[in-house]
């Protein structure tokens, strides 16, 4: 499970463009590796990326957006 998660996190990072903000739903639609995952699972993986500093979380009008850290 852990190895699979690392692969998916890599795919999420690869699927994100620098300087662009994504919601969890955007990531689920644009990253093939996330297509079959639940919203909660993708959210948990993105939260791990935020925790390790690869992704930044911002909030606008009570909606969370995630962007790649260069």
mmCIF file with all atom_site columns, C-alpha atoms in Angstrom:
data_model
loop_
_atom_site.group_PDB
_atom_site.id
_atom_site.type_symbol
_atom_site.label_atom_id
_atom_site.label_alt_id
_atom_site.label_comp_id
_atom_site.label_asym_id
_atom_site.label_entity_id
_atom_site.label_seq_id
_atom_site.pdbx_PDB_ins_code
_atom_site.Cartn_x
_atom_site.Cartn_y
_atom_site.Cartn_z
_atom_site.occupancy
_atom_site.B_iso_or_equiv
_atom_site.pdbx_formal_charge
_atom_site.auth_seq_id
_atom_site.auth_comp_id
_atom_site.auth_asym_id
_atom_site.auth_atom_id
_atom_site.pdbx_PDB_model_num
ATOM 1  C CA . UNK A 1 1  ? 0.000   0.000  0.000   1.00 0.00 ? 1  UNK A CA 1
ATOM 2  C CA . UNK A 1 2  ? 2.775   2.421  0.967   1.00 0.00 ? 2  UNK A CA 1
ATOM 3  C CA . UNK A 1 3  ? 4.667   1.806  -2.286  1.00 0.00 ? 3  UNK A CA 1
ATOM 4  C CA . UNK A 1 4  ? 1.492   2.364  -4.319  1.00 0.00 ? 4  UNK A CA 1
ATOM 5  C CA . UNK A 1 5  ? 0.850   5.618  -2.445  1.00 0.00 ? 5  UNK A CA 1
ATOM 6  C CA . UNK A 1 6  ? 4.339   6.885  -3.274  1.00 0.00 ? 6  UNK A CA 1
ATOM 7  C CA . UNK A 1 7  ? 3.719   6.177  -6.955  1.00 0.00 ? 7  UNK A CA 1
ATOM 8  C CA . UNK A 1 8  ? 0.401   8.004  -6.884  1.00 0.00 ? 8  UNK A CA 1
ATOM 9  C CA . UNK A 1 9  ? 1.946   10.972 -5.055  1.00 0.00 ? 9  UNK A CA 1
ATOM 10 C CA . UNK A 1 10 ? 4.618   11.126 -7.756  1.00 0.00 ? 10 UNK A CA 1
ATOM 11 C CA . UNK A 1 11 ? 1.921   11.071 -10.439 1.00 0.00 ? 11 UNK A CA 1
ATOM 12 C CA . UNK A 1 12 ? 0.041   13.880 -8.668  1.00 0.00 ? 12 UNK A CA 1
ATOM 13 C CA . UNK A 1 13 ? 3.192   16.024 -8.579  1.00 0.00 ? 13 UNK A CA 1
ATOM 14 C CA . UNK A 1 14 ? 3.961   15.232 -12.225 1.00 0.00 ? 14 UNK A CA 1
ATOM 15 C CA . UNK A 1 15 ? 0.411   16.147 -13.192 1.00 0.00 ? 15 UNK A CA 1
ATOM 16 C CA . UNK A 1 16 ? 0.553   19.564 -11.539 1.00 0.00 ? 16 UNK A CA 1
ATOM 17 C CA . UNK A 1 17 ? 1.773   22.597 -13.460 1.00 0.00 ? 17 UNK A CA 1
ATOM 18 C CA . UNK A 1 18 ? 3.848   25.165 -11.592 1.00 0.00 ? 18 UNK A CA 1
ATOM 19 C CA . UNK A 1 19 ? 1.918   28.306 -10.731 1.00 0.00 ? 19 UNK A CA 1
ATOM 20 C CA . UNK A 1 20 ? -1.490  26.690 -11.197 1.00 0.00 ? 20 UNK A CA 1
ATOM 21 C CA . UNK A 1 21 ? -3.966  26.053 -8.378  1.00 0.00 ? 21 UNK A CA 1
ATOM 22 C CA . UNK A 1 22 ? -5.893  22.804 -8.165  1.00 0.00 ? 22 UNK A CA 1
ATOM 23 C CA . UNK A 1 23 ? -8.779  21.562 -6.076  1.00 0.00 ? 23 UNK A CA 1
ATOM 24 C CA . UNK A 1 24 ? -8.886  17.879 -5.121  1.00 0.00 ? 24 UNK A CA 1
ATOM 25 C CA . UNK A 1 25 ? -11.595 17.426 -7.776  1.00 0.00 ? 25 UNK A CA 1
ATOM 26 C CA . UNK A 1 26 ? -9.348  19.039 -10.430 1.00 0.00 ? 26 UNK A CA 1
ATOM 27 C CA . UNK A 1 27 ? -6.563  16.624 -9.530  1.00 0.00 ? 27 UNK A CA 1
ATOM 28 C CA . UNK A 1 28 ? -8.905  13.630 -9.685  1.00 0.00 ? 28 UNK A CA 1
ATOM 29 C CA . UNK A 1 29 ? -9.957  14.664 -13.214 1.00 0.00 ? 29 UNK A CA 1
ATOM 30 C CA . UNK A 1 30 ? -6.524  15.606 -14.558 1.00 0.00 ? 30 UNK A CA 1
ATOM 31 C CA . UNK A 1 31 ? -4.267  12.922 -13.015 1.00 0.00 ? 31 UNK A CA 1
ATOM 32 C CA . UNK A 1 32 ? -4.907  9.444  -14.453 1.00 0.00 ? 32 UNK A CA 1
ATOM 33 C CA . UNK A 1 33 ? -3.561  7.705  -11.343 1.00 0.00 ? 33 UNK A CA 1
ATOM 34 C CA . UNK A 1 34 ? -6.307  9.381  -9.264  1.00 0.00 ? 34 UNK A CA 1
ATOM 35 C CA . UNK A 1 35 ? -9.205  8.495  -11.563 1.00 0.00 ? 35 UNK A CA 1
ATOM 36 C CA . UNK A 1 36 ? -10.253 5.373  -9.636  1.00 0.00 ? 36 UNK A CA 1
ATOM 37 C CA . UNK A 1 37 ? -9.532  6.735  -6.150  1.00 0.00 ? 37 UNK A CA 1
ATOM 38 C CA . UNK A 1 38 ? -11.989 8.245  -3.703  1.00 0.00 ? 38 UNK A CA 1
ATOM 39 C CA . UNK A 1 39 ? -11.962 11.948 -2.968  1.00 0.00 ? 39 UNK A CA 1
ATOM 40 C CA . UNK A 1 40 ? -10.868 11.149 0.611   1.00 0.00 ? 40 UNK A CA 1
ATOM 41 C CA . UNK A 1 41 ? -7.900  9.066  -0.577  1.00 0.00 ? 41 UNK A CA 1
ATOM 42 C CA . UNK A 1 42 ? -6.674  11.745 -3.004  1.00 0.00 ? 42 UNK A CA 1
ATOM 43 C CA . UNK A 1 43 ? -7.148  14.355 -0.282  1.00 0.00 ? 43 UNK A CA 1
ATOM 44 C CA . UNK A 1 44 ? -5.092  12.289 2.176   1.00 0.00 ? 44 UNK A CA 1
ATOM 45 C CA . UNK A 1 45 ? -2.265  11.852 -0.354  1.00 0.00 ? 45 UNK A CA 1
ATOM 46 C CA . UNK A 1 46 ? -2.224  15.568 -1.176  1.00 0.00 ? 46 UNK A CA 1
ATOM 47 C CA . UNK A 1 47 ? -2.180  16.335 2.557   1.00 0.00 ? 47 UNK A CA 1
ATOM 48 C CA . UNK A 1 48 ? 0.980   14.180 2.824   1.00 0.00 ? 48 UNK A CA 1
ATOM 49 C CA . UNK A 1 49 ? 2.539   16.169 -0.038  1.00 0.00 ? 49 UNK A CA 1
ATOM 50 C CA . UNK A 1 50 ? 1.685   19.381 1.828   1.00 0.00 ? 50 UNK A CA 1
ATOM 51 C CA . UNK A 1 51 ? 3.268   17.968 4.988   1.00 0.00 ? 51 UNK A CA 1
ATOM 52 C CA . UNK A 1 52 ? 6.540   17.147 3.210   1.00 0.00 ? 52 UNK A CA 1
ATOM 53 C CA . UNK A 1 53 ? 6.674   20.559 1.529   1.00 0.00 ? 53 UNK A CA 1
ATOM 54 C CA . UNK A 1 54 ? 6.138   19.500 -2.110  1.00 0.00 ? 54 UNK A CA 1
ATOM 55 C CA . UNK A 1 55 ? 2.713   21.129 -2.349  1.00 0.00 ? 55 UNK A CA 1
ATOM 56 C CA . UNK A 1 56 ? 1.324   24.331 -0.871  1.00 0.00 ? 56 UNK A CA 1
ATOM 57 C CA . UNK A 1 57 ? -2.251  24.691 0.384   1.00 0.00 ? 57 UNK A CA 1
ATOM 58 C CA . UNK A 1 58 ? -4.120  27.972 0.090   1.00 0.00 ? 58 UNK A CA 1
ATOM 59 C CA . UNK A 1 59 ? -7.710  28.810 0.849   1.00 0.00 ? 59 UNK A CA 1
ATOM 60 C CA . UNK A 1 60 ? -9.981  31.179 -1.041  1.00 0.00 ? 60 UNK A CA 1
ATOM 61 C CA . UNK A 1 61 ? -13.617 31.700 -0.130  1.00 0.00 ? 61 UNK A CA 1
ATOM 62 C CA . UNK A 1 62 ? -13.460 28.637 2.138   1.00 0.00 ? 62 UNK A CA 1
ATOM 63 C CA . UNK A 1 63 ? -12.277 26.381 -0.700  1.00 0.00 ? 63 UNK A CA 1
ATOM 64 C CA . UNK A 1 64 ? -8.886  24.669 -0.536  1.00 0.00 ? 64 UNK A CA 1
ATOM 65 C CA . UNK A 1 65 ? -6.480  24.961 -3.449  1.00 0.00 ? 65 UNK A CA 1
ATOM 66 C CA . UNK A 1 66 ? -3.189  23.166 -3.899  1.00 0.00 ? 66 UNK A CA 1
ATOM 67 C CA . UNK A 1 67 ? -0.204  24.269 -5.929  1.00 0.00 ? 67 UNK A CA 1
ATOM 68 C CA . UNK A 1 68 ? 3.174   22.733 -6.661  1.00 0.00 ? 68 UNK A CA 1
ATOM 69 C CA . UNK A 1 69 ? 6.144   24.183 -4.779  1.00 0.00 ? 69 UNK A CA 1
ATOM 70 C CA . UNK A 1 70 ? 9.151   24.805 -7.042  1.00 0.00 ? 70 UNK A CA 1
#
